[in-house]
Amino acid sequence: MDKKGKFIIVFLLMIGVFVYSAYVRIDQYNKWKEQRSIYFVENYPAMTTLDAYYWLRYAKEYDNGLYYKSDNDTLRYYPDSQPKKRPVPFLSFLIAKLSSFTNNNYYYAGLFLIPILASLFIIPFSLYFYYAGFPFGGIVGSFIGTFSYMYFVRSSMGRVDTDLLNIFFPTLTSLFIFFAAKYENIKKVYFYSALSGLSMLFFYWWYFHPGFTLIYFGVLLVVLFLEKKPKGLILKSAGLFILFSNPLYFFYGIFNLFGFIKNYFTISKENLIGFPNILQTITEAQHKPIKEVLEYIINSPYLSVLGLIIFIIFAALKWRKFLAIAPLFLLGLLAFKSSNRFVMFLAPFAGAGIGMIIDYVVEYVEKNFKKMKPLNIYLVTIAVVVLLCVGLGKLTAKEYVPKPSINPGIIKSFIEMNKKLEKGAIWSWWDYGYAIEDIVGFPVYHDGGSQGSPKTYFIAKSLITDKQSKLYRYISYFDNNGMNEIKEMIEDNKSALDIVKYVDSYKGLPKGNNYVLFTMDMISKFPAYNFIGSYNFNTKTSQKVVVAPLRCQKVEKGVFYCEGNKIDTNSGVINGKIPMKRFDISKDGGLVSSKNYPYERGYNAELILKGNTIFYLILCDDNFYNSNFNQMYLLGKYDKNLYDEVYNNFPFARVFKVKK
């Protein structure tokens, strides 16, 4: 079959994968509509990443002419604030522009972008492999890439975040560099060199990591040099790349690249002086075993390994053709060393390796069975590719339907807080920081982009300590001083212990409105707070904590049957052998009864009721029981000299105002 015929076949398969990729994500939204109470609250559809609210708020601000009115975002990292990105993030820009088609509902605009943006990488990836001589490798690789667990989860409905185009732009740049090296025509070399730089310009606008620009600049130079292009041509091509990628961003890339390496492979100064590493509590930043990493590609580590090995073999044999796309593959390999999120860059190559077998067989048949009609060969090949994708699809995550990142009851609470509370700063955990900034409209002490500072340690400690006065003191300190003094002490190489002692000695009062926010999700996250807040600077360890929120299936005469456990509140024994120290009943956030047992050791049990409905039965040790979090949020025991309860939508959210 001639080149035109082959291209048409590959093009149709590529469009088929693209359409199916978008369709599956649209179908997720249709399944959401079957459970509206879970996924929709007033005008707020669910988001499945907490970062979504960051981009959505900026889209609103940009669309309403507010984004450029100040250089700093005063809702973030209160009271220090954070500088705003310049220009407005590309994702926020797109949401703002699309919102005119969704009655200015930015949330729906964000959702409707997902199916298209998440599938875009399929086009340059398929084309790259087509021109590299492995067309069916590109098709299968695109299919596996879009539905592999890590990428599909990170680009599913509700995932309004930068991962949507984080494969697309590097792959597109690789394709342009490939073309720049491929063509002998000088004008085409210049044209594709300029396009590769322009692609990096848009990638910077999308992701704000100019280190990629520097890497691909180096790849362009190497590829052109290996293709023996004239030195003058290489220099002019390099100049065009720099010009179209923006020279300023290009030089930013030098510092950004070192920063990237530092973040993933070195220890920050805060950690060096003794503060715990916050990244250890963040799931996506954690390193996973090799088998688990491979299962994030295809739900068969052996097939994942097979695909990667085959790709490496073919890429090594045709190494010049795959040099331009090598940075993306190498980035994916970081999954075995660093954060598991890098798997999404690796998955398309594992799929491509499996598809390359088909390319090899087709080439062999065409050379050795010349009597066979080319059309018949390719019809059979198409059938094999489709069947292979169907079979492999069962080992991917394409049946996954994401759950909301925030419970609808909490979203409702945020909406009500915006309407009922006087504006003030929110002291809570960082997870919902972006959502609070967006929906409540209040500043937060830390959020998903500022949780790596020592401030997070103090917030964690304030939640787990048994002294409500310490919670008050920490809020007072940071409300008045922010991070200024602590930064100076870090630069002076003061130890973390010295810094904590200094903050503990603070005697001032809050100067502004401050609120302590507790939300339902914080129960299961308490071990993370405990890991950080109980960190011992001398032993480099954290104290243990036991907290087990259980759902109960049956209650009979004071005996609770919860997730395989038998909690007998008559005798004070768990599973017939583990003693209990006390049994508390909390209804709508207030302690209504407490029963003590004659055991010096054992667990505490808390029956948490919403009305007359059992919400949780919590088994916990004294560390959890005595914590500010438990006493104030679950039991409603708070120091009225320091706090006023100003909002209670128990168990979803509870807010205490800090007295001045």
Coordinates of C-alpha atoms in Angstrom, one line a residue, residues 31-581:
K31 CA -23.0 8.8 35.1
W32 CA -22.6 11.7 37.5
K33 CA -26.1 12.9 36.5
E34 CA -27.5 9.6 37.7
Q35 CA -26.4 10.6 41.3
R36 CA -27.0 14.3 41.3
S37 CA -27.1 14.6 45.1
I38 CA -23.4 13.4 45.2
Y39 CA -22.0 15.4 42.3
F40 CA -24.0 18.6 42.2
V41 CA -24.6 21.3 44.9
E42 CA -26.5 24.3 43.6
N43 CA -24.4 25.8 40.8
Y44 CA -21.3 23.8 41.8
P45 CA -20.7 20.5 40.0
A46 CA -18.1 18.2 41.6
M47 CA -14.4 18.6 41.1
T48 CA -12.2 15.6 41.4
T49 CA -9.0 17.4 42.2
L50 CA -8.6 20.0 44.9
D51 CA -6.3 22.0 42.7
A52 CA -9.3 22.7 40.3
Y53 CA -10.5 25.5 42.5
Y54 CA -7.2 27.4 42.1
W55 CA -7.7 27.6 38.3
L56 CA -11.4 28.2 38.5
R57 CA -11.0 31.2 40.9
Y58 CA -8.4 32.8 38.6
A59 CA -10.7 32.3 35.7
K60 CA -13.4 34.2 37.5
E61 CA -11.0 37.0 38.4
Y62 CA -9.7 37.3 34.9
D63 CA -13.1 37.3 33.3
N64 CA -14.3 40.0 35.7
G65 CA -11.2 42.2 35.3
L66 CA -9.8 41.6 38.8
Y67 CA -6.8 39.3 38.1
Y68 CA -4.3 42.0 37.2
K69 CA -5.4 44.5 39.8
S70 CA -2.7 43.3 42.2
D71 CA 0.6 41.4 41.9
N72 CA -0.1 39.3 45.0
D73 CA -2.9 36.9 45.9
T74 CA -4.0 38.0 49.3
L75 CA -6.3 35.0 49.8
R76 CA -3.3 32.6 49.7
Y77 CA -0.8 31.9 52.5
Y78 CA -2.3 34.5 54.8
P79 CA -0.9 37.0 56.0
D80 CA 2.2 36.7 53.8
S81 CA 0.3 36.2 50.5
Q82 CA 1.6 34.6 47.3
P83 CA 2.6 36.3 44.0
K84 CA 0.3 35.7 41.1
K85 CA 1.4 34.0 37.9
R86 CA 2.0 36.3 34.9
P87 CA 0.3 36.0 32.5
V88 CA -3.0 34.6 33.9
P89 CA -2.7 30.8 33.7
F90 CA -3.6 29.3 30.3
L91 CA -6.1 26.9 31.8
S92 CA -7.9 29.8 33.6
F93 CA -7.8 31.8 30.4
L94 CA -9.5 28.9 28.5
I95 CA -12.1 28.4 31.2
A96 CA -12.9 32.2 31.2
K97 CA -13.4 32.2 27.5
L98 CA -15.5 29.1 27.4
S99 CA -17.7 30.3 30.3
S100 CA -19.6 32.6 27.8
F101 CA -21.1 29.3 26.5
T102 CA -22.1 28.0 29.9
N103 CA -24.0 31.1 31.3
N104 CA -20.8 32.3 33.0
N105 CA -20.6 29.1 35.1
Y106 CA -16.9 28.5 35.2
Y107 CA -17.2 25.1 36.8
Y108 CA -19.2 23.6 33.9
A109 CA -16.8 25.4 31.5
G110 CA -13.9 23.6 33.2
L111 CA -15.6 20.2 33.0
F112 CA -16.5 20.6 29.3
L113 CA -12.8 21.3 28.5
I114 CA -11.6 18.0 30.0
P115 CA -12.6 15.4 27.3
I116 CA -10.9 17.4 24.5
L117 CA -7.8 18.5 26.3
A118 CA -7.2 15.1 27.9
S119 CA -7.3 13.5 24.5
L120 CA -5.2 16.0 22.5
F121 CA -1.8 14.2 23.1
I122 CA -3.1 11.3 21.0
I123 CA -2.6 13.4 17.8
P124 CA 1.1 14.3 18.1
F125 CA 2.0 11.0 19.8
S126 CA 0.4 9.0 16.9
L127 CA 1.9 11.2 14.3
Y128 CA 5.4 11.0 15.8
F129 CA 5.4 7.2 15.7
Y130 CA 3.9 7.2 12.2
Y131 CA 6.8 9.2 10.9
A132 CA 9.3 7.3 12.9
G133 CA 8.1 4.1 11.1
F134 CA 5.9 2.6 13.8
P135 CA 2.4 3.8 13.0
F136 CA 0.5 1.1 15.0
G137 CA 2.9 1.5 17.9
G138 CA 1.7 5.1 18.1
I139 CA -2.0 4.0 18.0
V140 CA -1.7 1.4 20.7
G141 CA 0.5 3.6 22.7
S142 CA -2.0 6.4 22.6
F143 CA -4.8 4.1 23.6
I144 CA -2.9 2.7 26.6
G145 CA -1.6 6.2 27.5
T146 CA -5.1 7.8 27.6
F147 CA -6.6 5.0 29.7
S148 CA -3.6 4.0 31.9
Y149 CA -4.5 4.3 35.5
M150 CA -2.3 7.2 36.4
Y151 CA -3.2 9.4 33.4
F152 CA -6.9 8.5 33.2
V153 CA -7.4 9.2 36.9
R154 CA -5.6 12.5 36.6
S155 CA -7.5 13.5 33.5
S156 CA -11.0 12.2 34.3
M157 CA -14.2 14.3 34.5
G158 CA -13.8 16.9 37.2
R159 CA -10.0 16.9 37.1
V160 CA -9.6 20.6 36.0
D161 CA -5.8 20.7 36.3
T162 CA -2.6 21.1 34.2
D163 CA -2.1 17.3 33.7
L164 CA -4.7 17.6 30.9
L165 CA -2.0 19.0 28.5
N166 CA 1.2 17.9 30.3
I167 CA 1.8 15.1 27.8
F168 CA 0.5 17.0 24.8
F169 CA 2.9 19.9 24.7
P170 CA 6.2 18.0 25.2
T171 CA 5.0 15.4 22.6
L172 CA 4.1 18.2 20.2
T173 CA 7.5 19.8 20.7
S174 CA 9.2 16.5 20.1
L175 CA 7.2 16.1 16.8
F176 CA 8.3 19.6 15.6
I177 CA 12.0 18.8 16.5
F178 CA 11.7 15.5 14.6
F179 CA 10.5 17.4 11.5
A180 CA 13.2 20.0 11.9
A181 CA 15.8 17.2 11.7
K182 CA 14.0 15.2 9.0
Y183 CA 13.7 17.9 6.3
E184 CA 16.6 19.1 4.1
N185 CA 14.8 22.2 3.0
I186 CA 16.3 25.1 5.0
K187 CA 13.0 26.9 5.3
K188 CA 11.3 23.9 6.8
V189 CA 14.1 23.4 9.3
Y190 CA 13.6 27.0 10.4
F191 CA 9.9 26.7 10.4
Y192 CA 9.8 23.6 12.7
S193 CA 12.5 25.0 14.9
A194 CA 10.4 28.1 15.4
L195 CA 7.3 25.9 16.0
S196 CA 9.1 23.8 18.6
G197 CA 10.0 27.0 20.5
L198 CA 6.4 28.3 20.2
S199 CA 5.1 25.0 21.5
M200 CA 7.4 25.5 24.6
L201 CA 6.1 29.1 25.0
F202 CA 2.5 27.7 25.2
F203 CA 3.7 25.0 27.6
Y204 CA 5.2 27.6 29.9
W205 CA 1.9 29.5 29.8
W206 CA 0.2 26.2 30.7
Y207 CA 2.5 24.8 33.3
F208 CA 4.9 27.6 34.3
H209 CA 8.0 25.3 34.4
P210 CA 10.5 26.8 31.9
G211 CA 13.0 24.1 32.7
F212 CA 11.4 22.0 29.9
T213 CA 12.2 24.8 27.5
L214 CA 15.9 24.4 28.3
I215 CA 15.8 20.6 27.9
Y216 CA 14.1 20.7 24.5
F217 CA 16.5 23.4 23.3
G218 CA 19.3 21.0 24.1
V219 CA 17.5 18.2 22.3
L220 CA 17.0 20.4 19.2
L221 CA 20.7 21.2 19.1
V222 CA 21.7 17.5 19.5
V223 CA 19.3 16.2 16.9
L224 CA 20.3 18.8 14.3
F225 CA 24.0 18.2 15.0
L226 CA 23.6 14.4 14.6
E227 CA 21.7 15.0 11.3
K228 CA 24.8 16.9 10.2
K229 CA 23.1 20.1 9.5
P230 CA 25.4 23.1 8.8
K231 CA 26.6 25.0 11.8
G232 CA 25.1 28.2 10.6
L233 CA 21.7 26.5 10.2
I234 CA 21.9 25.0 13.7
L235 CA 22.8 28.4 15.2
K236 CA 19.9 30.1 13.4
S237 CA 17.5 27.4 14.3
A238 CA 18.6 27.7 17.9
G239 CA 18.0 31.4 17.7
L240 CA 14.5 30.9 16.4
F241 CA 13.7 28.4 19.1
I242 CA 14.8 30.9 21.8
L243 CA 13.0 33.8 20.1
F244 CA 9.7 31.9 19.8
S245 CA 9.9 30.4 23.3
N246 CA 10.5 33.9 24.7
P247 CA 14.1 34.6 25.6
L248 CA 13.1 35.6 29.2
Y249 CA 11.4 32.3 29.8
F250 CA 14.3 30.5 28.2
F251 CA 16.7 31.9 30.8
Y252 CA 14.2 31.3 33.6
G253 CA 14.5 27.6 32.6
I254 CA 18.1 27.4 33.9
F255 CA 17.0 28.2 37.4
N256 CA 13.8 26.2 37.1
L257 CA 15.6 23.1 36.1
F258 CA 17.9 23.2 39.1
G259 CA 14.8 23.9 41.3
F260 CA 13.1 20.8 39.9
I261 CA 16.1 18.6 40.6
K262 CA 16.4 20.1 44.1
N263 CA 12.8 19.5 44.9
Y264 CA 12.8 15.8 43.9
F265 CA 16.3 14.8 44.9
T266 CA 17.5 17.0 47.7
I267 CA 16.3 18.1 51.2
S268 CA 15.0 21.6 51.7
K269 CA 16.6 24.0 54.2
E270 CA 13.5 23.7 56.4
N271 CA 14.0 20.0 56.5
L272 CA 17.7 20.3 57.1
I273 CA 17.2 22.4 60.3
G274 CA 14.8 19.8 61.6
F275 CA 11.3 20.3 60.3
P276 CA 9.5 17.2 59.1
N277 CA 9.1 16.5 55.4
I278 CA 5.5 17.4 54.4
L279 CA 5.8 15.5 51.1
Q280 CA 5.8 12.2 53.0
T281 CA 2.1 12.8 53.8
I282 CA 1.2 13.6 50.2
T283 CA 0.1 10.5 48.2
E284 CA 1.2 11.5 44.7
A285 CA 4.6 12.6 46.0
Q286 CA 5.3 9.2 47.5
H287 CA 7.6 6.6 46.0
K288 CA 5.9 3.3 45.2
P289 CA 7.3 -0.2 44.8
I290 CA 8.2 -1.2 41.2
K291 CA 5.3 -3.7 40.8
E292 CA 2.8 -1.0 41.8
V293 CA 4.3 1.5 39.5
L294 CA 4.0 -1.0 36.6
E295 CA 0.4 -1.7 37.5
Y296 CA -0.4 2.1 37.1
I297 CA 0.3 1.5 33.4
I298 CA -1.6 -1.7 32.7
N299 CA -3.1 -3.9 35.4
S300 CA -0.6 -6.5 34.6
P301 CA 3.0 -5.7 35.5
Y302 CA 4.3 -8.3 33.2
L303 CA 2.6 -6.7 30.1
S304 CA 3.9 -3.3 31.2
V305 CA 7.4 -4.7 31.5
L306 CA 7.1 -6.4 28.1
G307 CA 5.9 -3.2 26.4
L308 CA 8.7 -1.2 27.9
I309 CA 11.4 -3.7 27.0
I310 CA 10.1 -3.9 23.4
F311 CA 10.0 -0.2 23.1
I312 CA 13.5 0.2 24.4
I313 CA 14.8 -2.4 21.9
F314 CA 13.2 -0.8 18.9
A315 CA 14.1 2.7 20.1
A316 CA 17.7 1.6 20.6
L317 CA 17.8 0.1 17.1
K318 CA 16.3 3.3 15.6
W319 CA 17.7 5.7 18.2
R320 CA 18.1 8.7 15.9
K321 CA 14.3 8.6 15.2
F322 CA 13.4 8.5 18.9
L323 CA 15.9 11.0 20.3
A324 CA 13.5 13.9 20.0
I325 CA 10.9 12.2 22.2
A326 CA 13.4 10.8 24.7
P327 CA 12.9 13.5 27.3
L328 CA 9.3 12.4 27.8
F329 CA 10.3 8.8 28.2
L330 CA 13.1 9.7 30.7
L331 CA 10.6 11.8 32.6
G332 CA 8.4 8.7 32.9
L333 CA 11.3 6.7 34.2
L334 CA 11.4 9.0 37.3
A335 CA 8.4 7.1 38.5
F336 CA 10.8 4.3 39.6
K337 CA 12.9 6.8 41.6
S338 CA 10.5 9.6 42.7
S339 CA 6.8 10.5 42.6
N340 CA 4.4 8.0 41.3
R341 CA 2.6 10.6 39.2
F342 CA 5.4 10.4 36.6
V343 CA 3.9 7.0 35.5
M344 CA 1.5 8.9 33.2
F345 CA 4.5 9.9 31.0
L346 CA 5.7 6.3 30.8
A347 CA 2.4 4.6 30.0
P348 CA 2.2 5.6 26.3
F349 CA 5.6 4.1 25.6
A350 CA 4.7 0.8 27.2
G351 CA 1.6 0.6 25.0
A352 CA 3.7 1.7 22.0
G353 CA 6.1 -1.2 22.6
I354 CA 3.2 -3.7 22.4
G355 CA 2.0 -2.0 19.2
M356 CA 5.4 -2.1 17.7
I357 CA 5.2 -5.8 17.4
I358 CA 2.4 -5.4 15.0
D359 CA 4.5 -2.9 12.9
Y360 CA 7.3 -5.4 12.8
V361 CA 5.0 -8.3 11.7
V362 CA 3.3 -6.1 9.0
E363 CA 6.7 -5.0 7.6
Y364 CA 7.9 -8.7 7.6
V365 CA 4.7 -9.8 5.8
E366 CA 5.0 -7.0 3.2
K367 CA 8.6 -8.0 2.4
N368 CA 8.2 -11.8 2.4
F369 CA 4.7 -12.3 1.1
K370 CA 4.5 -10.0 -1.8
K371 CA 1.6 -11.9 -3.4
M372 CA -0.7 -10.8 -0.6
K373 CA -2.8 -7.8 -1.4
P374 CA -1.7 -4.8 0.6
L375 CA -5.4 -3.9 1.3
N376 CA -6.0 -7.4 2.8
I377 CA -2.8 -7.0 5.0
Y378 CA -4.0 -3.7 6.4
L379 CA -7.6 -4.8 6.9
V380 CA -6.3 -7.7 9.0
T381 CA -3.9 -5.4 10.8
I382 CA -6.7 -2.9 11.6
A383 CA -8.8 -5.8 13.1
V384 CA -5.8 -6.9 15.1
V385 CA -5.1 -3.4 16.4
V386 CA -8.8 -3.0 17.4
L387 CA -9.0 -6.4 19.1
L388 CA -5.7 -5.7 20.9
C389 CA -7.0 -2.3 22.2
V390 CA -10.3 -4.0 23.3
G391 CA -8.3 -6.7 25.2
L392 CA -5.8 -4.3 26.7
G393 CA -8.6 -1.9 27.6
K394 CA -9.9 -4.4 30.1
L395 CA -6.6 -4.1 31.9
T396 CA -6.8 -0.3 32.1
A397 CA -8.7 2.2 34.2
K398 CA -11.3 3.2 31.6
E399 CA -14.3 1.9 33.7
Y400 CA -13.2 4.2 36.5
V401 CA -15.7 6.9 37.6
P402 CA -14.2 9.5 39.9
K403 CA -15.7 10.6 43.2
P404 CA -15.9 14.2 44.3
S405 CA -12.8 15.5 46.0
I406 CA -15.0 17.3 48.5
N407 CA -18.2 15.9 50.1
P408 CA -21.3 17.7 48.9
G409 CA -22.2 18.5 52.5
I410 CA -18.9 20.3 52.9
I411 CA -19.4 22.3 49.7
K412 CA -22.8 23.3 51.0
S413 CA -21.1 24.4 54.2
F414 CA -18.6 26.6 52.3
I415 CA -21.5 28.2 50.4
E416 CA -23.2 29.0 53.7
M417 CA -20.0 30.3 55.3
N418 CA -19.7 32.8 52.5
K419 CA -23.2 34.1 53.2
K420 CA -23.2 34.0 57.0
L421 CA -19.7 34.8 58.3
E422 CA -17.8 38.1 58.4
K423 CA -14.7 37.9 56.3
G424 CA -11.6 36.5 58.1
A425 CA -8.7 34.2 57.8
I426 CA -9.2 30.4 58.0
W427 CA -7.0 28.2 60.1
S428 CA -7.4 24.7 58.9
W429 CA -5.6 22.0 57.0
W430 CA -4.2 22.8 53.5
D431 CA -6.3 20.3 51.5
Y432 CA -9.3 22.5 51.1
G433 CA -7.4 25.7 50.9
Y434 CA -8.1 26.4 47.2
A435 CA -11.8 25.6 47.6
I436 CA -12.1 27.9 50.6
E437 CA -10.4 30.7 48.7
D438 CA -12.8 30.1 45.8
I439 CA -16.1 29.3 47.3
V440 CA -15.9 30.9 50.8
G441 CA -13.8 33.8 49.5
F442 CA -11.7 34.0 52.7
P443 CA -7.9 33.9 53.0
V444 CA -6.3 30.7 54.3
Y445 CA -3.0 30.2 56.2
H446 CA -1.9 27.6 53.8
D447 CA -3.2 25.7 50.7
G448 CA -2.2 23.1 48.2
G449 CA 0.6 25.3 46.8
S450 CA 2.1 26.5 50.1
Q451 CA 1.9 23.5 52.4
G452 CA 5.6 22.9 52.3
S453 CA 6.6 25.6 54.8
P454 CA 7.1 25.3 58.6
K455 CA 3.7 27.0 59.0
T456 CA 2.1 23.6 58.2
Y457 CA 4.0 22.1 61.1
F458 CA 2.4 24.6 63.5
I459 CA -1.0 24.1 62.1
A460 CA -0.6 20.3 62.5
K461 CA 0.6 20.7 66.0
S462 CA -2.3 23.0 66.9
L463 CA -4.7 20.3 65.8
I464 CA -3.2 17.4 67.7
T465 CA -2.2 19.1 71.0
D466 CA -4.4 18.8 74.0
K467 CA -4.1 22.6 74.8
Q468 CA -6.6 24.9 73.2
S469 CA -4.4 27.8 74.4
K470 CA -1.6 26.6 72.2
L471 CA -4.0 26.7 69.2
Y472 CA -4.9 30.2 70.1
R473 CA -1.2 31.2 70.6
Y474 CA -0.2 29.9 67.1
I475 CA -3.1 31.7 65.4
S476 CA -2.1 34.9 67.2
Y477 CA 1.5 34.6 66.3
F478 CA 1.0 34.0 62.5
D479 CA -1.8 36.5 62.3
N480 CA 0.6 39.2 63.6
N481 CA 3.9 38.0 62.1
G482 CA 3.3 35.7 59.2
M483 CA 6.5 33.8 58.2
N484 CA 8.9 36.8 58.3
E485 CA 10.6 36.1 61.6
I486 CA 10.7 32.3 61.0
K487 CA 12.3 32.9 57.6
E488 CA 15.0 35.0 59.2
M489 CA 15.7 32.4 61.8
I490 CA 15.9 29.7 59.1
E491 CA 18.5 31.8 57.2
D492 CA 20.4 32.2 60.5
N493 CA 20.4 28.4 60.8
K494 CA 18.4 28.3 63.9
S495 CA 17.2 24.8 64.7
A496 CA 13.6 23.9 64.3
L497 CA 13.4 23.3 68.0
D498 CA 14.6 26.8 68.7
I499 CA 12.0 28.2 66.3
V500 CA 9.2 26.2 68.0
K501 CA 10.2 27.4 71.4
Y502 CA 10.2 31.0 70.2
V503 CA 6.7 30.7 68.8
D504 CA 5.5 28.9 71.9
S505 CA 6.6 31.9 74.0
Y506 CA 4.5 34.4 72.0
K507 CA 2.1 36.4 74.2
G508 CA 0.2 38.6 71.7
L509 CA -3.4 38.6 70.6
P510 CA -4.9 38.2 67.2
K511 CA -5.3 41.4 65.2
G512 CA -7.9 40.4 62.6
N513 CA -10.8 38.0 62.3
N514 CA -9.7 34.4 62.5
Y515 CA -11.7 31.2 62.2
V516 CA -10.8 27.6 63.0
L517 CA -12.4 25.3 60.5
F518 CA -12.9 21.5 61.1
T519 CA -14.3 19.3 58.3
M520 CA -15.5 15.7 58.1
D521 CA -12.5 14.5 56.1
M522 CA -10.1 15.6 58.8
I523 CA -11.0 12.5 60.9
S524 CA -9.3 10.1 58.4
K525 CA -6.5 12.5 57.8
F526 CA -5.6 12.9 61.5
P527 CA -2.6 10.4 61.3
A528 CA -1.0 12.8 58.8
Y529 CA -1.4 15.7 61.1
N530 CA -0.1 13.6 63.9
F531 CA 3.0 12.6 61.9
I532 CA 3.9 16.2 61.3
G533 CA 2.7 17.8 64.5
S534 CA 4.2 15.2 66.9
Y535 CA 7.5 15.1 65.2
N536 CA 10.4 14.8 67.7
F537 CA 13.3 16.9 66.5
N538 CA 15.8 14.9 68.4
T539 CA 14.8 11.4 67.5
K540 CA 13.4 12.3 64.1
T541 CA 10.3 10.2 64.8
S542 CA 6.7 10.9 65.4
Q543 CA 4.5 9.5 68.2
K544 CA 2.0 6.8 67.2
V545 CA -1.7 7.5 67.1
V546 CA -4.7 5.2 66.8
V547 CA -7.9 6.4 65.3
A548 CA -10.3 4.1 63.5
P549 CA -13.6 5.6 62.3
L550 CA -15.9 2.6 61.7
R551 CA -19.2 2.3 59.9
C552 CA -21.7 0.2 62.0
Q553 CA -23.9 -2.4 60.4
K554 CA -25.9 -3.5 63.4
V555 CA -26.6 -2.6 67.0
E556 CA -28.1 -5.0 69.6
K557 CA -28.6 -4.1 73.2
G558 CA -25.5 -1.9 73.5
V559 CA -23.3 -4.1 71.3
F560 CA -22.2 -2.5 68.1
Y561 CA -21.1 -4.5 65.0
C562 CA -18.9 -2.3 62.9
E563 CA -16.8 -3.5 60.0
G564 CA -16.0 -6.9 61.5
N565 CA -15.6 -5.6 65.0
K566 CA -17.8 -6.3 68.0
I567 CA -17.8 -3.3 70.4
D568 CA -19.6 -4.3 73.6
T569 CA -20.4 -1.0 75.5
N570 CA -22.0 -3.0 78.4
S571 CA -18.8 -4.8 79.4
G572 CA -16.4 -2.3 77.8
V573 CA -14.6 -4.9 75.7
I574 CA -13.8 -4.9 72.0
N575 CA -13.8 -8.2 70.1
G576 CA -14.0 -10.1 73.4
K577 CA -10.5 -9.2 74.5
I578 CA -9.5 -5.5 74.0
P579 CA -10.5 -3.3 76.9
M580 CA -12.1 0.2 76.6
K581 CA -11.4 3.1 78.9

